[in-house]
Short mmCIF file of C-alpha atoms in Angstrom, two decimals:
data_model
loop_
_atom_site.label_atom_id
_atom_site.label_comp_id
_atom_site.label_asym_id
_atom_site.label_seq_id
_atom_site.Cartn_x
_atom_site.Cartn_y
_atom_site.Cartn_z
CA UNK A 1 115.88 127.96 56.65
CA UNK A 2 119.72 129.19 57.17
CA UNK A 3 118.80 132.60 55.45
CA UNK A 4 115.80 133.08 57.48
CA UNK A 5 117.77 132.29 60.82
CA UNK A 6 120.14 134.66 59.62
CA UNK A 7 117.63 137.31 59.04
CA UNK A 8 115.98 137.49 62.24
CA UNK A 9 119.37 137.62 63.53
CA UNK A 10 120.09 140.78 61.46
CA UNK A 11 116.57 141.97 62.86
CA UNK A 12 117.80 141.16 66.78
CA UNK A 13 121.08 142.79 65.70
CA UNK A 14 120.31 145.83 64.87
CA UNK A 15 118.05 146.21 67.76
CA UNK A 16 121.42 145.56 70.17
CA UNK A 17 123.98 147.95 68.22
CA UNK A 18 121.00 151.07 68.44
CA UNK A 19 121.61 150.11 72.44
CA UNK A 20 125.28 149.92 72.36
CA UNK A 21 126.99 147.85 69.93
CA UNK A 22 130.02 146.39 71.96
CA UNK A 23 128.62 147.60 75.07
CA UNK A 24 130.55 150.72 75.20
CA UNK A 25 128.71 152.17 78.08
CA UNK A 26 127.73 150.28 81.58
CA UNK A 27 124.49 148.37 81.64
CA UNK A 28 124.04 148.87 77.82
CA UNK A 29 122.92 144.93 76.26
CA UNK A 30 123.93 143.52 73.00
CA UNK A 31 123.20 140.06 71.52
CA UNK A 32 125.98 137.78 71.17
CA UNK A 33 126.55 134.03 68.84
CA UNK A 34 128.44 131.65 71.03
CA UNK A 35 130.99 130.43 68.99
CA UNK A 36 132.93 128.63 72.12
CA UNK A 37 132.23 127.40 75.63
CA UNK A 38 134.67 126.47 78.18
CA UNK A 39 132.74 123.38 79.91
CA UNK A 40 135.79 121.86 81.47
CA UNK A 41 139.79 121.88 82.22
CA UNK A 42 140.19 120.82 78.12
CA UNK A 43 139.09 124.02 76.54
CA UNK A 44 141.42 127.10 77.73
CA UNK A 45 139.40 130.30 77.03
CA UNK A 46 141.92 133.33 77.71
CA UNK A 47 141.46 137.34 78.17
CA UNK A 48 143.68 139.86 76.64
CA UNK A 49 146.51 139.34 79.55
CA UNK A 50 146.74 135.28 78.79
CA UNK A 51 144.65 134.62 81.80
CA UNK A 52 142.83 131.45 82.07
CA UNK A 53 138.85 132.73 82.14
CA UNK A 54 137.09 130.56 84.27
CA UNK A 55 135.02 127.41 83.43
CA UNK A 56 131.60 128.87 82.04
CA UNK A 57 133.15 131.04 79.69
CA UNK A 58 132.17 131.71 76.24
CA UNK A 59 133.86 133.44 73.25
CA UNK A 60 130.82 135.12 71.15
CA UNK A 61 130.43 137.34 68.03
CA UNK A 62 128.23 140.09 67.98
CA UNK A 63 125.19 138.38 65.78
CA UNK A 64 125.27 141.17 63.16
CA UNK A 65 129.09 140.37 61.86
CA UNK A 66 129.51 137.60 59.80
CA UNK A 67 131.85 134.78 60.00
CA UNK A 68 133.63 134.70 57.07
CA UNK A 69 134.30 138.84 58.10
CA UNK A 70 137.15 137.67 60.37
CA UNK A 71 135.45 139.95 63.03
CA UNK A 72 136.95 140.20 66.82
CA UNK A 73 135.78 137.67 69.29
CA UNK A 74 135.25 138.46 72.76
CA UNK A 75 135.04 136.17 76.14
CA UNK A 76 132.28 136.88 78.48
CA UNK A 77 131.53 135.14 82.10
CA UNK A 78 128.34 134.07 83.55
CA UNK A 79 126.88 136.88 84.97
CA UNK A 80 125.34 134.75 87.66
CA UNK A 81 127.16 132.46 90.43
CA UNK A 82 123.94 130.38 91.94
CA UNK A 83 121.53 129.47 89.23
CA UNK A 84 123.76 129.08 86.41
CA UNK A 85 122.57 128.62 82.20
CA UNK A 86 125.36 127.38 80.28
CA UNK A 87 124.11 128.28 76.23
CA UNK A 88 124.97 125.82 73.35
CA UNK A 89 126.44 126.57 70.31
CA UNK A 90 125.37 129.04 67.99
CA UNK A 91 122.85 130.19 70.29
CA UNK A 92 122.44 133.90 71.17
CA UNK A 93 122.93 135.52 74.42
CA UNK A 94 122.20 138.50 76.33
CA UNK A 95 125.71 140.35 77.10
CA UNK A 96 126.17 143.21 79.39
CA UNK A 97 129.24 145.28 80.46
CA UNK A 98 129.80 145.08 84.59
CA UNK A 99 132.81 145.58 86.71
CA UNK A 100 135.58 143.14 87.38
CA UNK A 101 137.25 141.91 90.53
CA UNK A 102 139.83 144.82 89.80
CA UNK A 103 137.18 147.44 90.93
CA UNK A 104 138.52 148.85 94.32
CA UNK A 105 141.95 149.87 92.18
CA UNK A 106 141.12 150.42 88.76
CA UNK A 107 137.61 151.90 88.50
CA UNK A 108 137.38 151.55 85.09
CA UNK A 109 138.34 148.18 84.27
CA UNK A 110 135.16 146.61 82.63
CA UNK A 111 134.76 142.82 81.94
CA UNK A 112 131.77 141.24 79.55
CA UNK A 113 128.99 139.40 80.92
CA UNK A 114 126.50 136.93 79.30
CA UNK A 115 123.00 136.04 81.67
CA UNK A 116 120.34 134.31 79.50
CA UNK A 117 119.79 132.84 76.30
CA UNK A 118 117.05 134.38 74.10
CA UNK A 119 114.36 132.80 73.48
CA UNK A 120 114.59 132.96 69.54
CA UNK A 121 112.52 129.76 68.54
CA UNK A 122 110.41 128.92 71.81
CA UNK A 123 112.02 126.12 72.63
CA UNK A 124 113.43 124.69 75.88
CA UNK A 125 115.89 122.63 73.94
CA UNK A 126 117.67 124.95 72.11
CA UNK A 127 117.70 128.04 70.46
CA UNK A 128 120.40 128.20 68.29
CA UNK A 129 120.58 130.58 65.25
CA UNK A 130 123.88 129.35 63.16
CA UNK A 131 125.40 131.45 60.60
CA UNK A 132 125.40 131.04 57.08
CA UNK A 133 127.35 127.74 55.76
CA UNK A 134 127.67 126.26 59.38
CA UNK A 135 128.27 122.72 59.41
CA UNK A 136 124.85 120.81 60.33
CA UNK A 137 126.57 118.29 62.57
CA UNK A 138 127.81 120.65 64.61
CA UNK A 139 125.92 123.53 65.36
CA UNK A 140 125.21 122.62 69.11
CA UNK A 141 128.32 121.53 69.66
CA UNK A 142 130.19 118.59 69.88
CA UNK A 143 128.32 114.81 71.22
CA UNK A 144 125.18 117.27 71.41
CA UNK A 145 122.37 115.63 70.44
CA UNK A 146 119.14 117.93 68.46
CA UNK A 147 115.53 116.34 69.67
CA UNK A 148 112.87 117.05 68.11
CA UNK A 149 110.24 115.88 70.71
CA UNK A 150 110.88 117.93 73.80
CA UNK A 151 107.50 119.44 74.33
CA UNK A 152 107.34 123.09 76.28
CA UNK A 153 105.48 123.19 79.35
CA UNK A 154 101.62 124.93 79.73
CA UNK A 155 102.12 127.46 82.33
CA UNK A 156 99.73 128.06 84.66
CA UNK A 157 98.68 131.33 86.49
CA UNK A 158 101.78 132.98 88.51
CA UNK A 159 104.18 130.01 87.62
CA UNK A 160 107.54 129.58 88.26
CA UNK A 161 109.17 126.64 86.03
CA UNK A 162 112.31 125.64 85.38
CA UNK A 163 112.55 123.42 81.96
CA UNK A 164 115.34 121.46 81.25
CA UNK A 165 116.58 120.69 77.50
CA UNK A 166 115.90 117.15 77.55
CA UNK A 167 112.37 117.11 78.90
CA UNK A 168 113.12 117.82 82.73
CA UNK A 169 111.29 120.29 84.53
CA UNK A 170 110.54 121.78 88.33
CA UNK A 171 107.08 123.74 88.45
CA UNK A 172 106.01 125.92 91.41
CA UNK A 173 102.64 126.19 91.27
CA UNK A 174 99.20 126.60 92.81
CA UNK A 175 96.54 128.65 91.04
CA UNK A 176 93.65 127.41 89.17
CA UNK A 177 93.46 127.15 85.51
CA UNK A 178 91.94 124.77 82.54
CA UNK A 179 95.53 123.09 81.72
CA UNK A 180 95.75 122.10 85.79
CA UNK A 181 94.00 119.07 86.83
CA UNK A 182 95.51 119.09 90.45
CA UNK A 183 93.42 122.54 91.25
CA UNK A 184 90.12 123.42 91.74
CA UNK A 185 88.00 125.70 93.79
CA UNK A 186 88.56 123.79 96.63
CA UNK A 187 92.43 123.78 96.76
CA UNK A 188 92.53 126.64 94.47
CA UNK A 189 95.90 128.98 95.15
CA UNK A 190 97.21 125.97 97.86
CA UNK A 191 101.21 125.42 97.08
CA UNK A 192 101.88 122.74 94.39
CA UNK A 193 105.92 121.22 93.25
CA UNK A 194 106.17 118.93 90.45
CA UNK A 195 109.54 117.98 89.53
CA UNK A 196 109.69 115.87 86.58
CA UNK A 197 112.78 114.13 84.58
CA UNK A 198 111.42 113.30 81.28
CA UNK A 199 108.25 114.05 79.83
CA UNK A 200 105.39 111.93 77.84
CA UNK A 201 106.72 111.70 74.06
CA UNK A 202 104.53 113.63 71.40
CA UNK A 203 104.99 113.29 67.76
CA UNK A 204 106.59 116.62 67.71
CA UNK A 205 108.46 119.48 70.09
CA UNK A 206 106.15 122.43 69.32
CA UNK A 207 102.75 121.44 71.62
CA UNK A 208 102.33 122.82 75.16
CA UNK A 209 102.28 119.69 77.57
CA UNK A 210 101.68 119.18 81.19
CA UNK A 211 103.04 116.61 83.51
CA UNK A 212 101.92 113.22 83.64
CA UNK A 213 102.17 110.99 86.90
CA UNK A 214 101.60 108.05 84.90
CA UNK A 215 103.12 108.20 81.78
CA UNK A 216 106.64 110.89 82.53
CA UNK A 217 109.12 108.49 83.36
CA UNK A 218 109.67 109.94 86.96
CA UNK A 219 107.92 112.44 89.01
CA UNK A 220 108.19 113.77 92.51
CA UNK A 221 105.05 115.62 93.51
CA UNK A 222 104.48 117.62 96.53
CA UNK A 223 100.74 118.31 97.25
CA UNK A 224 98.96 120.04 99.83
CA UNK A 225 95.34 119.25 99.47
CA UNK A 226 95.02 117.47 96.28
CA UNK A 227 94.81 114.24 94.41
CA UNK A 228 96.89 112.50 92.05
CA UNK A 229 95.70 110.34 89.12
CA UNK A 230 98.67 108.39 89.98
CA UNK A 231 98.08 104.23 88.94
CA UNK A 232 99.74 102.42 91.37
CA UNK A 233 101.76 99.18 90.25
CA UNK A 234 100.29 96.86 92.72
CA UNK A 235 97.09 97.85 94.93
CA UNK A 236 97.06 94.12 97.10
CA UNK A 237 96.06 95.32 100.71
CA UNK A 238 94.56 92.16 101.89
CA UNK A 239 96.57 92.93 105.57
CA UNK A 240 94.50 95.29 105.99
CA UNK A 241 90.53 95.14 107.66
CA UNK A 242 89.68 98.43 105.78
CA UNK A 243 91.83 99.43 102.86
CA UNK A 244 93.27 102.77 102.73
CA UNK A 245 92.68 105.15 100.35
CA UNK A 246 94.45 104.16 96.89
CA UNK A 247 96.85 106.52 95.70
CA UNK A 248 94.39 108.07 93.18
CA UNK A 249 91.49 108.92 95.21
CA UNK A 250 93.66 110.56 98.91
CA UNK A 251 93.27 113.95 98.61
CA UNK A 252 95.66 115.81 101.25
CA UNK A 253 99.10 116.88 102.36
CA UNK A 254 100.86 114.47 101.03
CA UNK A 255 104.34 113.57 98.86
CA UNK A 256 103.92 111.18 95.53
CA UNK A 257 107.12 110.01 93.53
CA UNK A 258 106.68 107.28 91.07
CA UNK A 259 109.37 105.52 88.71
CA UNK A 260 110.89 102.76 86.56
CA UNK A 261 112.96 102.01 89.78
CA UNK A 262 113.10 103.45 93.49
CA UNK A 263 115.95 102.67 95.08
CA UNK A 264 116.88 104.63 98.77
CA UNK A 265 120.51 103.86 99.92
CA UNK A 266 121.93 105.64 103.60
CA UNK A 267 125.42 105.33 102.83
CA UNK A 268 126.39 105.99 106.16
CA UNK A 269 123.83 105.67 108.72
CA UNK A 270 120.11 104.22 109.32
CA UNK A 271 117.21 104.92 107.30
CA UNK A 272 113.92 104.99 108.73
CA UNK A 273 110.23 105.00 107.67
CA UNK A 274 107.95 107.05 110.45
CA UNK A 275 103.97 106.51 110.22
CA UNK A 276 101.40 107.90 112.29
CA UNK A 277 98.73 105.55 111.04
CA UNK A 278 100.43 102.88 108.82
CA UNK A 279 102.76 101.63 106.56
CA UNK A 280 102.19 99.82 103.93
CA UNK A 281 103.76 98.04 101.30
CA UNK A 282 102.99 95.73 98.43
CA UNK A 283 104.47 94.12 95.78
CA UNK A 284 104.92 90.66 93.90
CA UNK A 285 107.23 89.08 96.28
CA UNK A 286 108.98 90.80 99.37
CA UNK A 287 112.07 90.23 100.05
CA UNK A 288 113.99 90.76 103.68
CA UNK A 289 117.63 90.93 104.65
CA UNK A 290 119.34 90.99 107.13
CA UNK A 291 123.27 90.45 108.29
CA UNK A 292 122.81 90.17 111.68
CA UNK A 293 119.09 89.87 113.30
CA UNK A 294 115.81 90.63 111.71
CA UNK A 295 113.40 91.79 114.58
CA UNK A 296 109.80 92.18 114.50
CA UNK A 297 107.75 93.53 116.95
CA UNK A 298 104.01 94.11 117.95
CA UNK A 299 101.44 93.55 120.63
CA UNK A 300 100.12 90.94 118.01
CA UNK A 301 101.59 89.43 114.54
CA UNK A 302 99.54 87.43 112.03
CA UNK A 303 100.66 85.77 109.31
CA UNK A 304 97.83 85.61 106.77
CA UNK A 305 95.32 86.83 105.84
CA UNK A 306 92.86 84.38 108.05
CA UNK A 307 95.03 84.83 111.04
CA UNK A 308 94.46 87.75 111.51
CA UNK A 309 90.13 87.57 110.44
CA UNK A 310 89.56 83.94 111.20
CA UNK A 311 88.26 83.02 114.57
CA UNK A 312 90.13 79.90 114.65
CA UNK A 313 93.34 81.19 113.93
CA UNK A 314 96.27 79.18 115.05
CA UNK A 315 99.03 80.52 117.96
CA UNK A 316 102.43 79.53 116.58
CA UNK A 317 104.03 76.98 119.08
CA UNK A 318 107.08 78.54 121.59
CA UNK A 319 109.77 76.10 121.04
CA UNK A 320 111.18 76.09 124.16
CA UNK A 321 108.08 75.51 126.03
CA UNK A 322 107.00 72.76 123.63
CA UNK A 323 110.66 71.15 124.32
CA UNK A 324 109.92 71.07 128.15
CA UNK A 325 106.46 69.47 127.85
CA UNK A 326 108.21 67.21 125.39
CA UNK A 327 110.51 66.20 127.81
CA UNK A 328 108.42 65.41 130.63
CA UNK A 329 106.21 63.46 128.37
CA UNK A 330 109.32 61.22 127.29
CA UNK A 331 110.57 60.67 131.20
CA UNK A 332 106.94 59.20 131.60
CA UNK A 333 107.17 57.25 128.74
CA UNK A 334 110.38 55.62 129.83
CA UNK A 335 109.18 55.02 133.40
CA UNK A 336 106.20 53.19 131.89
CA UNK A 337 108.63 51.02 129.41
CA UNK A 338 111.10 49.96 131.73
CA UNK A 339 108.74 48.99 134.30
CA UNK A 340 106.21 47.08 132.57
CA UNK A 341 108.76 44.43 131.67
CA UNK A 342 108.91 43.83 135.72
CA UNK A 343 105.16 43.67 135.98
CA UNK A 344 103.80 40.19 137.70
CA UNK A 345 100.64 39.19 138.89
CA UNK A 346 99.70 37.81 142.13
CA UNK A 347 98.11 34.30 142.56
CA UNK A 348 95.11 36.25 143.25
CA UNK A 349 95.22 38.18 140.60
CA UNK A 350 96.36 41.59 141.38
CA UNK A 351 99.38 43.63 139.81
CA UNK A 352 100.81 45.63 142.44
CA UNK A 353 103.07 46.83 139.88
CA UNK A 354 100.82 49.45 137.49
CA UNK A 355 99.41 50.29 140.94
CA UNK A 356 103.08 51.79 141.80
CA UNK A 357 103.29 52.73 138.40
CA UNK A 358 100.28 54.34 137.78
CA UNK A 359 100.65 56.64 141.00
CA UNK A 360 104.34 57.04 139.92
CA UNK A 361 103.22 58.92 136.73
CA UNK A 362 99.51 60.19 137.85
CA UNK A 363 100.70 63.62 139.05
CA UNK A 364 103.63 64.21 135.89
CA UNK A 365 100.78 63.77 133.56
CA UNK A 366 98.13 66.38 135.31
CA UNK A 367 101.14 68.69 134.88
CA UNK A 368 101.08 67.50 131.37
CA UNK A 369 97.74 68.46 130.83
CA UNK A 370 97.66 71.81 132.82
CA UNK A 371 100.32 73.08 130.98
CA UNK A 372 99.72 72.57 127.11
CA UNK A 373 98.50 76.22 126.98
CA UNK A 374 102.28 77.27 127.79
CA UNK A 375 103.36 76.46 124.55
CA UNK A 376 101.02 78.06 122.27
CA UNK A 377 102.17 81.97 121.39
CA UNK A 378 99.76 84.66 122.71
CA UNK A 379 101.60 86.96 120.21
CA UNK A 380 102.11 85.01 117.00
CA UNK A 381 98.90 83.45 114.99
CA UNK A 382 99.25 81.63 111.55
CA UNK A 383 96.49 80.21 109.05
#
């Protein structure tokens, strides 16, 4: 397999020197091996004046010399600032001549340049084409791990994607097209953005994939008018009179992110959830906490299910209000026990006494009665 990397690399560099081997003239391309990659402060990569070169920078040989040649290796900096593709080891690159930061005074100072890795094997893992003899273990460098299940993406019509090397992707998208589920003639050409960090696992890294709400292991979907086949993890909506739609069958402008884990943390503020219509949430158990109050407010609150549908549902008692009636009831209860000891009867017959006492108490307990409704919530109803 060595010999036929090496090959193609023979092929690829003798395409690059009848271009410019060396890129003697400006804006002329050759191919180069990266042999070395300065990723941080550890590795010192240095032009001919001892300068420190930037992190990013790579020492490659051109990818027709071989190693055992002693040929001359030569830095080069990413040609790009923004969107930035830092190559492994032993993979090729694309290396052009440009100007340096010397420009303005010495016109013809020239500095090498590497933008993109070539896509030798068609793989968004890596692309590496080692020389002859290379050492196995480390021909993508050092603690890099080879996979052999990272899948490449199906493109779709006018595409933009952005694949990671361990199964992450972003895809813009939109147009219709066999591979894409989300589209159809009725949201055909309607903005799509999957972003996906890991992807379903395949028996082998060489079979076109697409995403997979349910089975990547997280996904962040933005949709405009279309429909996941997302499973949710818990679809208990008994608080509701009419469900809403589950989040397989809603097809509109909406955002879908599904995980192992969601966890939303504002480190130094509030956070806030906003709803037009509803929010809703579900889950096994649901847990609130709170340091210092936990408020809850609506015109009405059930709690239950059959609070809220049940005609007889139960008003949760005001505790004050209930304490008051309480109270009252207990003063009339201790005018009746200390005077009934007192009671006598006449020799006719008559108790004067529980005729005091009974208009003693007669108007405390029509306030008793009269106000029994103060106690019950008109806010708060249980089962």
């Amino acid at each position: 397999m060595v010999g036929g990397n090496y090959f193609l690399g023979n092929q690829i560099g003798g395409l690059a020197q009848s271009t410019g081997r060396g890129g003697s003239g400006q804006g002329s391309a050759i191919f180069g091996r990266v042999i070395k990659i300065a990723l941080d402060e550890s590795t010192e990569i240095k032009d001919a004046q001892g300068n420190v070169l930037p992190i990013g920078t790579i020492i490659y040989r051109d990818i027709t010399a071989e190693k055992e040649t002693g040929v001359t290796e030569y830095p080069a900096q990413p040609l790009h600032t923004n969107v930035r593709q830092f190559p492994l080891l032993n993979e090729v690159v694309m290396i052009i001549q440009g100007p340096t930061s010397d420009i303005q005074s010495k016109v013809s100072t020239k500095d090498m340049y590497y933008s993109t890795v070539v896509n030798l094997w068609g793989s968004n893992h890596h692309n590496a084409l080692p020389e002859p003899n290379t050492d196995i273990s480390t021909i993508l460098g050092k603690d890099v791990k080879e996979l052999a299940d990272i899948n490449p993406m199906y493109p779709f019509p006018g595409d933009i994607i952005i694949e990671g090397r361990q199964g992450q992707s972003i895809r813009l998208s939109g147009n219709k097209s066999p591979e894409n589920k989300l589209v159809d003639e009725s949201n055909n050409a309607k903005p799509i953005i999957i972003i996906s960090n890991g992807q379903l696992k395949t028996d082998n890294g060489i079979d076109y994939i697409v995403e997979d709400i349910n089975k990547d292991p997280n996904s962040l979907y933005f949709l405009s008018d279309h429909k996941t086949d997302l499973i949710a993890a818990n679809t208990k909506r008994d608080s509701y009179d009419t469900a809403p739609l589950t989040s397989n069958q809603y097809v509109g402008n909406q955002v879908v992110v599904n995980g192992g884990r969601l966890f939303f943390n504002a480190k130094e503020d509030s956070a806030f959830i906003s709803a037009k219509e509803s929010v809703g949430i579900s889950a096994k158990t649901l847990n609130l906490d709170a340091t210092n109050y936990f408020c809850v407010d609506s015109e009405k609150i059930y709690l239950g299910k059959a609070a809220r549908t049940s005609i007889n549902r139960e008003p949760v008692v005001l505790g004050i209000q209930l304490e008051k009636w309480l109270d009252k009831l207990l003063t009339i209860l201790n005018i009746i026990s200390t005077t009934l000891p007192t009671v006598t009867a006449t020799p006719a017959g008559a108790i004067p006494g529980l005729v005091e006492l009974g208009k003693a108490i007669e108007q405390p307990i029509k306030e008793l009665t009269t106000t029994t409704v103060l106690f019950k919530s008109k806010k708060v109803f249980t089962e």
